[in-house]
Coordinates of C-alpha atoms and ligand atoms in Angstrom, one line a residue:
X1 CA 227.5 55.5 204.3
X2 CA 227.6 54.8 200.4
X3 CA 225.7 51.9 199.8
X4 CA 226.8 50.1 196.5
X5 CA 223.4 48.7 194.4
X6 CA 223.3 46.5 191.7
X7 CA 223.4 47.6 188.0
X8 CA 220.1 46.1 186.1
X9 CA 218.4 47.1 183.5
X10 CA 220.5 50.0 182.7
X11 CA 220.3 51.5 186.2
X12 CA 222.1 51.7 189.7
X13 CA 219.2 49.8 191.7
X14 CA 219.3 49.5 195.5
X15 CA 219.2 45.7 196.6
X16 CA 216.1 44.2 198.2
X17 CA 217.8 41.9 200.9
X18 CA 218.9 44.3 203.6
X19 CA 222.1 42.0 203.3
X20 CA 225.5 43.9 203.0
X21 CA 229.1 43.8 203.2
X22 CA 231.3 45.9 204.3
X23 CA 233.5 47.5 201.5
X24 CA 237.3 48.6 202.8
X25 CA 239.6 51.5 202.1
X26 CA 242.5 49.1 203.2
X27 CA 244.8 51.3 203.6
X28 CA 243.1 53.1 206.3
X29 CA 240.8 50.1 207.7
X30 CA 237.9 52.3 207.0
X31 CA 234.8 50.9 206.1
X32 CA 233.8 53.0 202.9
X33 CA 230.9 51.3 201.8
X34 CA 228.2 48.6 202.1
X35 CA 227.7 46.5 199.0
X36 CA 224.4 44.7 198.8
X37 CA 224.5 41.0 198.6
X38 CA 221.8 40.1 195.7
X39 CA 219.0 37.6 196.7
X40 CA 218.2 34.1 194.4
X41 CA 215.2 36.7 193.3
X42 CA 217.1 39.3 192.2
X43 CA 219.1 37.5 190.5
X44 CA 216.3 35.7 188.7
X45 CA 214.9 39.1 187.8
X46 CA 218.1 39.9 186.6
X47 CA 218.4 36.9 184.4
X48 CA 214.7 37.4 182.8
X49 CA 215.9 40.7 182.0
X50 CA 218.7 39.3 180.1
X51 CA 217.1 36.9 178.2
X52 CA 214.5 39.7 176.8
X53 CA 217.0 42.1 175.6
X54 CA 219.6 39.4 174.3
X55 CA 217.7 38.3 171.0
X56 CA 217.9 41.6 169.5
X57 CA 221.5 42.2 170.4
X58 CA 222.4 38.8 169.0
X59 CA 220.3 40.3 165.6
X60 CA 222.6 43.4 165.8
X61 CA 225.2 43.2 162.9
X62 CA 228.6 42.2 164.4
X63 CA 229.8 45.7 163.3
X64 CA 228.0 47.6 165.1
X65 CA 228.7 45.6 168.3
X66 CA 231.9 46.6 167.7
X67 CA 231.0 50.0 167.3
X68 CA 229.8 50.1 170.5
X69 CA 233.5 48.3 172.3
X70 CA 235.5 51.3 169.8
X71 CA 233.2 53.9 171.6
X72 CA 234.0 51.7 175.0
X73 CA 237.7 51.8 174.6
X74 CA 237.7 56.0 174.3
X75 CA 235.2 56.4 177.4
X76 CA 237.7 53.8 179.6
X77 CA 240.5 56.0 178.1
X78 CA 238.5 59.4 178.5
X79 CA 238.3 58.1 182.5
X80 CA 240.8 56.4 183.3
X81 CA 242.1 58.0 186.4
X82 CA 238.8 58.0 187.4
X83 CA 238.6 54.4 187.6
X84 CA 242.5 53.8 188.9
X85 CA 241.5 55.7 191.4
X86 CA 238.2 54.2 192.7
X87 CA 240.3 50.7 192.3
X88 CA 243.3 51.8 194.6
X89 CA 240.9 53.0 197.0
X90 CA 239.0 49.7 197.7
X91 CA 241.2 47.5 196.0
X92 CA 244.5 49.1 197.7
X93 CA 247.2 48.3 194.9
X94 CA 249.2 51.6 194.0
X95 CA 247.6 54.1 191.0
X96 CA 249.8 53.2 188.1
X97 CA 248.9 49.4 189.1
X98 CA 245.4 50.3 189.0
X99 CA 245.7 51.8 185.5
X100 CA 247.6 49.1 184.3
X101 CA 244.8 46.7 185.7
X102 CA 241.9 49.3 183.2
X103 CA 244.3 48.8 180.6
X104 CA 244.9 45.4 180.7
X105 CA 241.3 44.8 180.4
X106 CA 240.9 47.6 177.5
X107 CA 243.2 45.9 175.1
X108 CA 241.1 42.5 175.4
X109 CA 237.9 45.3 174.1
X110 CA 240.0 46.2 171.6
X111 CA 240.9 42.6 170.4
X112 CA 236.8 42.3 170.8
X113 CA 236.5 44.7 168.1
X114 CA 237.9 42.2 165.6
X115 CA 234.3 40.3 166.7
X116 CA 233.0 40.6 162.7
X117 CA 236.0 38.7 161.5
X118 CA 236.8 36.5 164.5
X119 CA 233.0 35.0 164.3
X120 CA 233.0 35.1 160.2
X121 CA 232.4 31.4 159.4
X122 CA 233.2 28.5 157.1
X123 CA 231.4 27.4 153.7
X124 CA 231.8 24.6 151.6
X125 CA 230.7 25.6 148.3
X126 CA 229.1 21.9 146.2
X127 CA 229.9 19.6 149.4
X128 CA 227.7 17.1 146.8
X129 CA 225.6 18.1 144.3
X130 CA 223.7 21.0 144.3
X131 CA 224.3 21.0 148.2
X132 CA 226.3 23.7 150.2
X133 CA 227.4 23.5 153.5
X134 CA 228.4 26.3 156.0
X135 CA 229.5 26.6 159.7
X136 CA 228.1 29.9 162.1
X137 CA 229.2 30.8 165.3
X138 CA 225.3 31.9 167.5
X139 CA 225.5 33.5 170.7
X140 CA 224.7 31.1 173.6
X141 CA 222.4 33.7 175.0
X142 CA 222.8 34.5 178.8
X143 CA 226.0 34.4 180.4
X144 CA 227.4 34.8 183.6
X145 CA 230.7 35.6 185.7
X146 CA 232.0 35.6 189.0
X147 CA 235.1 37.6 189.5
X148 CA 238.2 37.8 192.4
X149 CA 238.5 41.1 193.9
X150 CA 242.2 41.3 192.9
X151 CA 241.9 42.6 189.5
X152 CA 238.5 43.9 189.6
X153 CA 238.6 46.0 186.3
X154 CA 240.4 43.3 183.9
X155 CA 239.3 40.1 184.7
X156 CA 235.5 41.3 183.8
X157 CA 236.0 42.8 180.7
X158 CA 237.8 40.1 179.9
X159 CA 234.5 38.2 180.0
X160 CA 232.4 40.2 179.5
X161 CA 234.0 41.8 176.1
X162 CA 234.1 38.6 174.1
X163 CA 231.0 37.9 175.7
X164 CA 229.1 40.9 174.3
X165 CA 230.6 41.0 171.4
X166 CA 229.3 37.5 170.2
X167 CA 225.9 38.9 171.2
X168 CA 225.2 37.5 174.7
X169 CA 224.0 38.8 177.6
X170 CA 226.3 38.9 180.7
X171 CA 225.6 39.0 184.2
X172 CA 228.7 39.7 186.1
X173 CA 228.7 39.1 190.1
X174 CA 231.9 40.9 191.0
X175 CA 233.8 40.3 194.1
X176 CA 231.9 42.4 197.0
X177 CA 235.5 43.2 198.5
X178 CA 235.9 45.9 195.9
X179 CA 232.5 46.1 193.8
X180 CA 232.6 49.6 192.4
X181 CA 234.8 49.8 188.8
X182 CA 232.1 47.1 187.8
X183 CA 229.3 49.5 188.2
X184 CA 231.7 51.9 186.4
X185 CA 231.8 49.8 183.5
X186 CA 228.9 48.8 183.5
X187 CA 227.5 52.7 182.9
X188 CA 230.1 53.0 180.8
X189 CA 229.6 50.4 178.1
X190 CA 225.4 51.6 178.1
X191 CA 227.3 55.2 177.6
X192 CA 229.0 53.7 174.8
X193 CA 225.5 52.5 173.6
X194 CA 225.3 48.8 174.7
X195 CA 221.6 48.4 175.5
X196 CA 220.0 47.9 178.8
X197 CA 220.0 44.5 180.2
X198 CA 223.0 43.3 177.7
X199 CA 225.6 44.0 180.8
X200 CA 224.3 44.0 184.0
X201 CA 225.8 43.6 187.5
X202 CA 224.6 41.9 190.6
X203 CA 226.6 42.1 193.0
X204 CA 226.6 39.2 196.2
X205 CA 228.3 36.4 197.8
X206 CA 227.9 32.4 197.7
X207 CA 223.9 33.0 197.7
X208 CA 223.8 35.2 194.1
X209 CA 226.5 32.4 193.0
X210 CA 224.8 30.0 193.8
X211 CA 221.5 31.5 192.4
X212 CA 223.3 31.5 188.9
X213 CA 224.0 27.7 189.0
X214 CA 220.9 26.7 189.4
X215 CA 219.3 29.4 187.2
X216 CA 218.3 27.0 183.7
X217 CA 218.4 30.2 181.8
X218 CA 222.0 30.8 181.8
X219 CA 224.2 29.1 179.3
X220 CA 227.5 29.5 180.6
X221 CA 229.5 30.4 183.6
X222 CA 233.2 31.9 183.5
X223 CA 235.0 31.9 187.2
X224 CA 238.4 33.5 188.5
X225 CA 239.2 33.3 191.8
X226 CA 240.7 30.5 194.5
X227 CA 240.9 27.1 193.9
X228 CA 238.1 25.5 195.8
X229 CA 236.0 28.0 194.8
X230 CA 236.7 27.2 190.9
X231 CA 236.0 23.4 191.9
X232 CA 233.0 23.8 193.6
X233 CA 231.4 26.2 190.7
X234 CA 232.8 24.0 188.0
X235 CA 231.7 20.7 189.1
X236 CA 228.2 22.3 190.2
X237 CA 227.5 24.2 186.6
X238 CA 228.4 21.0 184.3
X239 CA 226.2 18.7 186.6
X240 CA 223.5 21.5 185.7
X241 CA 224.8 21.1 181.6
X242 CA 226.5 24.8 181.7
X243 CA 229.0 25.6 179.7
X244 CA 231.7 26.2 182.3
X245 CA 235.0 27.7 182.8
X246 CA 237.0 28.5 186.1
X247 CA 240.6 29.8 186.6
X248 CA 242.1 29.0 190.1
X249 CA 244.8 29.5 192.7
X250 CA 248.6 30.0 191.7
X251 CA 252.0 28.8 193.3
X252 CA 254.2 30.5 191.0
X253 CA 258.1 29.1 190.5
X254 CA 260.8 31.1 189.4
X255 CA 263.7 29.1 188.4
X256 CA 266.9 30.8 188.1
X257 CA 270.1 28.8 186.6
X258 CA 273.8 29.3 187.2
X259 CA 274.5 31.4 184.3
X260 CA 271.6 33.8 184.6
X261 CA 272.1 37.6 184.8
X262 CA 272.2 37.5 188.6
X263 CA 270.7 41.1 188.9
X264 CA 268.2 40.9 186.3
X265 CA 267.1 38.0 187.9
X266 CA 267.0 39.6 191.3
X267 CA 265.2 42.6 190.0
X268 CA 262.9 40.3 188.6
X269 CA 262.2 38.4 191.8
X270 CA 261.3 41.6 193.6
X271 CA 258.8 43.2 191.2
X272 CA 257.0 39.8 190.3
X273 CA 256.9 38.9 194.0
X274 CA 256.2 42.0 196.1
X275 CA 253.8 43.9 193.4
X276 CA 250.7 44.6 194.1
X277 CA 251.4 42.8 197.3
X278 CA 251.5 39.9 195.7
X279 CA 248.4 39.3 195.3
X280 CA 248.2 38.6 191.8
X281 CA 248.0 35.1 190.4
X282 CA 250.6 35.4 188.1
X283 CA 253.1 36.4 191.3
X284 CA 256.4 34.6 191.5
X285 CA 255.9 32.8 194.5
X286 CA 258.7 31.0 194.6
X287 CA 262.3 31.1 193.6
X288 CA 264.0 28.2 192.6
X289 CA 268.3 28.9 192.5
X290 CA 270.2 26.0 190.9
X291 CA 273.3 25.4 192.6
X292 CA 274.3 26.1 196.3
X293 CA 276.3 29.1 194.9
X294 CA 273.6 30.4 192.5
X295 CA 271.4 30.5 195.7
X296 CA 273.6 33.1 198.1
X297 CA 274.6 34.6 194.9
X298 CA 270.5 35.3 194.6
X299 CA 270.0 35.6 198.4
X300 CA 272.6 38.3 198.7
X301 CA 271.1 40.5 195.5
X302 CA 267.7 39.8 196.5
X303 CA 267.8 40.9 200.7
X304 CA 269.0 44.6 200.2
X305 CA 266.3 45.0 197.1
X306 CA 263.9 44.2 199.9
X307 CA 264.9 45.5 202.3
X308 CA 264.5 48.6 200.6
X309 CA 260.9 48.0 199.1
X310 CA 258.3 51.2 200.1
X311 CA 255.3 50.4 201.0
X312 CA 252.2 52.9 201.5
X313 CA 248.9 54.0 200.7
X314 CA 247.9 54.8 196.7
X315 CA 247.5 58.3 197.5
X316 CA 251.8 58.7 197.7
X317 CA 251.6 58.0 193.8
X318 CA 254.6 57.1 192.0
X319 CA 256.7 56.7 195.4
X320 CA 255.6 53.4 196.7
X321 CA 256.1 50.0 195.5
X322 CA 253.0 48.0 196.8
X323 CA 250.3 49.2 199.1
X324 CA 248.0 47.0 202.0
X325 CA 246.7 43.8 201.2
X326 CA 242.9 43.6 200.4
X327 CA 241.6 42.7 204.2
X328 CA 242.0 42.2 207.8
X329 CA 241.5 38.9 207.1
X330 CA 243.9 38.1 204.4
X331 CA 246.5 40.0 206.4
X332 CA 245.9 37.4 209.7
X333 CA 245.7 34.5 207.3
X334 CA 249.3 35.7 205.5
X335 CA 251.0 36.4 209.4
X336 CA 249.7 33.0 210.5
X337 CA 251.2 31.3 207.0
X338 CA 254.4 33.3 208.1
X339 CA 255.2 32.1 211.5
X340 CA 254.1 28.6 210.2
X341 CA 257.4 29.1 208.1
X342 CA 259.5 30.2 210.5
X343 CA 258.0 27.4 213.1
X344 CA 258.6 24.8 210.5
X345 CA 262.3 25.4 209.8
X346 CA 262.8 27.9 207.2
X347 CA 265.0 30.9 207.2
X348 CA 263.5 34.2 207.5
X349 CA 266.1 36.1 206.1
X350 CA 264.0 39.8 205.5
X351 CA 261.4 39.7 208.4
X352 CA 258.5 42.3 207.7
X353 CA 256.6 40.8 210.7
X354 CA 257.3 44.3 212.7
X355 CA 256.5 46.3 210.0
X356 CA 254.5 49.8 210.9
X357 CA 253.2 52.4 208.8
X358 CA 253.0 55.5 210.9
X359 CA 249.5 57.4 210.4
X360 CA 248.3 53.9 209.2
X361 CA 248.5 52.0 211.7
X362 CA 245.0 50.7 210.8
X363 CA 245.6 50.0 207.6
X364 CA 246.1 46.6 206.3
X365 CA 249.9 47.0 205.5
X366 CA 252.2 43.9 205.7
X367 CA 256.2 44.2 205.5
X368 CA 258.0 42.4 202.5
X369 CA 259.2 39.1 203.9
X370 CA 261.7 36.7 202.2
X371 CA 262.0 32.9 203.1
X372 CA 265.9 31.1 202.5
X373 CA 266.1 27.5 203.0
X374 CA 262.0 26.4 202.1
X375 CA 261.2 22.6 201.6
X376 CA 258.7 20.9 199.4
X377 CA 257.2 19.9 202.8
X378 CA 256.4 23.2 204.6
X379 CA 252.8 24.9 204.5
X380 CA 254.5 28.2 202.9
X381 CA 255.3 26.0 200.0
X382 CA 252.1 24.1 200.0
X383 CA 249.9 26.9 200.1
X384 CA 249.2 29.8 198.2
X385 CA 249.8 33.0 200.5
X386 CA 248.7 35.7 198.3
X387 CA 250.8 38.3 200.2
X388 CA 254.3 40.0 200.1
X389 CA 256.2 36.5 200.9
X390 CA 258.9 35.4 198.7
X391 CA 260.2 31.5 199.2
X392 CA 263.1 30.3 198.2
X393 CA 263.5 26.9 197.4
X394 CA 267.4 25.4 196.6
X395 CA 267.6 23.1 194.2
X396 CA 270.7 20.9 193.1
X397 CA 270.4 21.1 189.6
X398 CA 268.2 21.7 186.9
X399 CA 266.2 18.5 186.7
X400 CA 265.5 18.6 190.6
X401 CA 264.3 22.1 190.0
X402 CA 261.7 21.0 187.0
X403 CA 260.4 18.7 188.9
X404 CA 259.6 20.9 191.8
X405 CA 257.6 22.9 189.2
X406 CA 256.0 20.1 187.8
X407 CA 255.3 18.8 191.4
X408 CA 253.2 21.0 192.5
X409 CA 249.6 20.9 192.5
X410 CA 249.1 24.5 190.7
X411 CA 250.1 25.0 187.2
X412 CA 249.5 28.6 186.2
X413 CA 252.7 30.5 185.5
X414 CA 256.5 29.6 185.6
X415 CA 259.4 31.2 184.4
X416 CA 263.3 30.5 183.8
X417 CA 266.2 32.6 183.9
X418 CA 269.2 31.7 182.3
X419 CA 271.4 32.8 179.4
X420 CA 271.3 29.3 177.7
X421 CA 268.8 29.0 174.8
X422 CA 268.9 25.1 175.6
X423 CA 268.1 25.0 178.8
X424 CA 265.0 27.2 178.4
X425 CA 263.3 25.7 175.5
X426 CA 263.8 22.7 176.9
X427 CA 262.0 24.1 180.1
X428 CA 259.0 25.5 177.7
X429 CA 258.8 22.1 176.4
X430 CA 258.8 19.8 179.0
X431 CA 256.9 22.1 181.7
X432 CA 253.4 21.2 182.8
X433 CA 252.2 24.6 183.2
X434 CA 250.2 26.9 180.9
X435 CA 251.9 30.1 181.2
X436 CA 255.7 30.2 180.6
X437 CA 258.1 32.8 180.6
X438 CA 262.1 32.9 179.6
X439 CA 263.5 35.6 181.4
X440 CA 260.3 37.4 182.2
X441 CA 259.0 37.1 185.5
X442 CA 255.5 37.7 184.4
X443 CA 254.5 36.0 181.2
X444 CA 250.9 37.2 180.7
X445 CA 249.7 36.2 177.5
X446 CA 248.5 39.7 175.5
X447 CA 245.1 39.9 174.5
X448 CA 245.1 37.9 171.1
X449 CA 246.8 34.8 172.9
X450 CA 245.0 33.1 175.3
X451 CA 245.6 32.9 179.5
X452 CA 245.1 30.0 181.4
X453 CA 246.9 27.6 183.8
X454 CA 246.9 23.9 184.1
X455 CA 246.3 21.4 186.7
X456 CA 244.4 22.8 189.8
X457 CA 245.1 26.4 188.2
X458 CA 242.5 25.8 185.6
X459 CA 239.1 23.8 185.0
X460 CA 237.6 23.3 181.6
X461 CA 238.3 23.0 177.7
X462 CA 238.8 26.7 176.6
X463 CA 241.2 29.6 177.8
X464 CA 240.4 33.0 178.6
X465 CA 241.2 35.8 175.8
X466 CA 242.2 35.4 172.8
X467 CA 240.2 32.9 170.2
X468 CA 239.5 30.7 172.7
X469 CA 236.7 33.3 174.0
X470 CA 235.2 33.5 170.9
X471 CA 235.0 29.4 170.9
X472 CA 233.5 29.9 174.6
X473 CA 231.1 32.4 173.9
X474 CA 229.4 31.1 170.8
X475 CA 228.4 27.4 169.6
X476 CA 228.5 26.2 165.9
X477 CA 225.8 25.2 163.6
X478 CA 226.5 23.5 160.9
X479 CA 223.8 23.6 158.0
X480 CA 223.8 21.7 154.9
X481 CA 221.6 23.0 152.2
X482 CA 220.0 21.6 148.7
X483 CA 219.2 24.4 146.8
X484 CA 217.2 25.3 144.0
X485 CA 216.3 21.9 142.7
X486 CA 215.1 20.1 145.6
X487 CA 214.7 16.5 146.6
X488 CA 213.0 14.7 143.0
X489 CA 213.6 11.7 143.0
X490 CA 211.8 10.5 146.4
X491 CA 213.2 9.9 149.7
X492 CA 216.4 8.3 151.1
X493 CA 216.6 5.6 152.9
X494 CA 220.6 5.1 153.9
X495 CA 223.0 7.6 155.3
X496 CA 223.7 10.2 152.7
X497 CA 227.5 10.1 151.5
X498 CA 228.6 13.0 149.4
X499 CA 230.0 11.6 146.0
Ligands
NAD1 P1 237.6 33.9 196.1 O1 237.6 32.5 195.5 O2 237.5 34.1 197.5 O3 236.4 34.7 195.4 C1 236.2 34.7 194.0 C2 234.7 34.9 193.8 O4 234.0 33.8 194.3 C3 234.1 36.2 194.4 O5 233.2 36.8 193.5 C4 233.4 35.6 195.6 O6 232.3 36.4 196.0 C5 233.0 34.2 195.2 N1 232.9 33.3 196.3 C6 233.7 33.3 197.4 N2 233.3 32.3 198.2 C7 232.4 31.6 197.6 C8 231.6 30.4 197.9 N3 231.8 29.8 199.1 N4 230.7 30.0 197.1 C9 230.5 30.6 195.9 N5 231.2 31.8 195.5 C10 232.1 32.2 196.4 O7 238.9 34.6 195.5 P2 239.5 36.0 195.8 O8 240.1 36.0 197.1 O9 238.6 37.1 195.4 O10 240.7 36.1 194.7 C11 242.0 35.6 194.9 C12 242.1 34.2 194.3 O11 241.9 34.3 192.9 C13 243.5 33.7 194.4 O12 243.5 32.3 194.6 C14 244.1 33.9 193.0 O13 245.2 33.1 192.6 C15 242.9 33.7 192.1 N6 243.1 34.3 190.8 C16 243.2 33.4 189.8 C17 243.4 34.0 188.5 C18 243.6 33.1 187.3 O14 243.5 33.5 186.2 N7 244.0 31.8 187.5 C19 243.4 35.4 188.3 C20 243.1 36.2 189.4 C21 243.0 35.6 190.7

């Protein structure tokens, strides 16, 4: 049995706790591997490692950080099917999913690369007289980040790029469901000529997070993953005066108006719904039709489309749409979340709950199911199910759809179709949710704008990406200088005004 280390100090080091977790290949149900789960120790050693090697990375020149992110983005490029497929096979999502998920990650590296201009900062030349005063951006020293197993390539380098780049030290704690394109990147980047201890991975559960909260070396602590989760870890690392960030759970509404393109809309639907298995937390969730007659319009494009949907393992290539869902356990808690629906009064209108792969019949493959008649009140709505469920949601008019939107607790992404430019800048307007797209499905920012929900989708100041990294990963100093002639005329005694 492969059993997945940690990656410190430039090494693949075996864990000391003789606690593991079992790794999946879901769409066999095959335990592939044990991942160890990192001790408060280890971590600490970890840490202290860190904090040695991150002065002198800090001293580095900006440009040759980014030397070392240019030479990152060939090697991710040079093994890039390499890494697709060691993410299908733990992660399950199909191959070109799993590349997108590499690539979505590189271009954030490549925006890193930018690090000498995007830190370069402000002077005031004769603020008074004789006196200067400039603004730098310093690294904050060691940093840390916690990661969801759903996109277990991009959402770490989208920390740990802008991270490195500023001259910090990262610790990443992946998710132990699929803990092995880490390690890739990890010996990747020190390929590339990052130096040991800079990027190093320790892989674990609540005990290793837990261990970085309460560690007083690490400045700041960037989280993705489920709601309670991103509570608990923000609320816990600002009460210990980290710098914190955490992104959160998703319930994703699609609203589509009278006069949309009634096909587009429905092709849409399917791919932002049912890819990946929907578990992504930019998903469409939910659609919203306007209008009784915009709703079987929908209802009748949508039901062949997925009815039709192919699901299978990563290893058919090309010829599936969305492969199993990450666990056992996330495919009981998606069934249960199903027949709550049903039980509750909605209509199950494509019903995967029979759905069989033959020759994987352990597997963790669920059917594509799509819910008609959903209400505000029912636990499918409620809750986010992270699986291959679509809910549909009739509203009477545009304003009642908004406000169903606006309702609900998460804010992450939303997105309109209609052919009225009106309508749907008055929806990007009025909307209380970070991520908004007109007439595509899937608005995620690109790597030079910034990603993040609102409400219980997001916790903290700064977004993810983008400038806002740069802001997240560095502080400012602001120094005011006198120079050559010096202080003659004895000391001040009130505040100093610049005249
Ligand atoms: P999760 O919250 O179960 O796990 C995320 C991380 O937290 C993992 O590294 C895990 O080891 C750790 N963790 C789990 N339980 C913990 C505990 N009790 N104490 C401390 N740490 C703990 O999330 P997941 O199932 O890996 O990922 C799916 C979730 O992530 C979904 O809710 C999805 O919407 C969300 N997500 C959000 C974004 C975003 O940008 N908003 C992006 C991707 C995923």
């Amino acid at each position: 049995m492969n059993l997945i280390g940690h990656y410190i100090n430039g090494k693949e080091t075996p864990g000391t706790s003789n606690r593991t977790s079992d790794v999946f290949n879901p769409a066999t149900g095959e335990v592939q591997a044990k991942v160890s789960l990192a001790t408060v120790e280890e971590m600490n050693q970890a840490v202290e490692i860190a904090a040695k090697a991150q002065p002198a990375w800090a001293a580095t020149n900006p440009q040759r950080r980014a030397r070392v992110l240019m030479k990152f983005v060939d090697l991710l490029n040079r093994d890039m099917d390499k890494l697709a497929e060691c993410l299908s096979r733990e992660h399950g999502k199909t191959l070109p999913d799993a590349a997108g998920d590499v690539v979505r990650g590189l271009e954030v590296v490549e925006y890193c690369i930018g690090a000498p201009q995007l830190l370069k900062g402000e002077y005031t030349d004769s603020a008074g007289p004789g006196i200067d005063m400039y603004s730098m951006r310093q690294a904050l020293g060691v940093t840390a980040g916690i990661t969801p197993f759903n996109f277990p390539a991009m959402i770490p380098m989208w920390m740990f790029a802008p991270a490195i780049a500023c001259g910090n030290a990262f610790i990443l704690k992946p998710s132990e469901r699929d803990p092995s394109v880490p390690m890739m990147l990890a010996a990747l980047l020190e390929e590339a000529g990052l130096p040991k201890g800079i990027l190093q991975i320790v892989n674990g559960d609540k005990e290793a997070v837990d261990a970085i909260l309460e560690n007083e070396t690490i400045q700041s602590v960037g989280f993705v993953g489920s709601t309670p989760i991103a509570e608990y870890i923000y609320s816990k690392g600002c009460a210990n005066g980290k710098r914190v960030q955490c992104f959160g759970g998703a319930k994703n509404h699609m609203i589509v108006m009278p006069d949309a393109d009634m096909d587009q809309a429905a092709d849409a639907l399917v791919g932002a719904g049912y890819g990946a298995a929907g578990e992504r937390c930019m998903a469409i969730s939910v659609a919203v039709p306007v209008g009784e007659e915009t709703a079987d319009r929908l209802i009748e494009k949508l039901v062949p489309r997925v009815e039709k949907l192919k699901v299978g393992p990563y290893t058919a290539g090309n010829d599936v749409d969305y492969g199993p869902v990450v666990t056992a356990q996330a495919a009981q808690k998606i069934a249960q979340l199903v027949e709550s629906g049903v039980e509750q009064g909605a209509n199950l209108v494509v019903d995967g709950r029979d759905f069989n792969l033959q020759g994987y019949e352990n597997g963790f493959f669920i059917g594509a199911h799509l819910f008609d008649n959903v209400t505000p009140d029912m636990d499918i709505y409620k809750q986010e199910i992270f699986g291959p469920v679509l809910s549909t949601v009739r509203a009477q008019s545009y304003e009642e759809a908004l406000k169903l939107a606006m309702d609900h607790e998460y804010g992450n992404g939303t997105a309109i179709f209609t052919r009225d430019g009106d309508t749907a800048r008055d929806f990007a307007n009025r909307i209380n949710i970070g991520m908004v797209g007109i007439n595509v499905p899937i608005p995620v920012p690109l790597a030079y704008h910034t990603f993040g929900g609102w409400k219980k989708s997001a916790f903290g100041d700064l977004n993810q990406h983008g400038p806002d990294a740069f802001k997240f990963y560095t502080r400012t100093k602001t120094v005011t200088s006198r120079w050559p002639s010096g202080i003659k005329e004895g000391g001040e005694f009130s505040i100093p005004i610049m005249e």
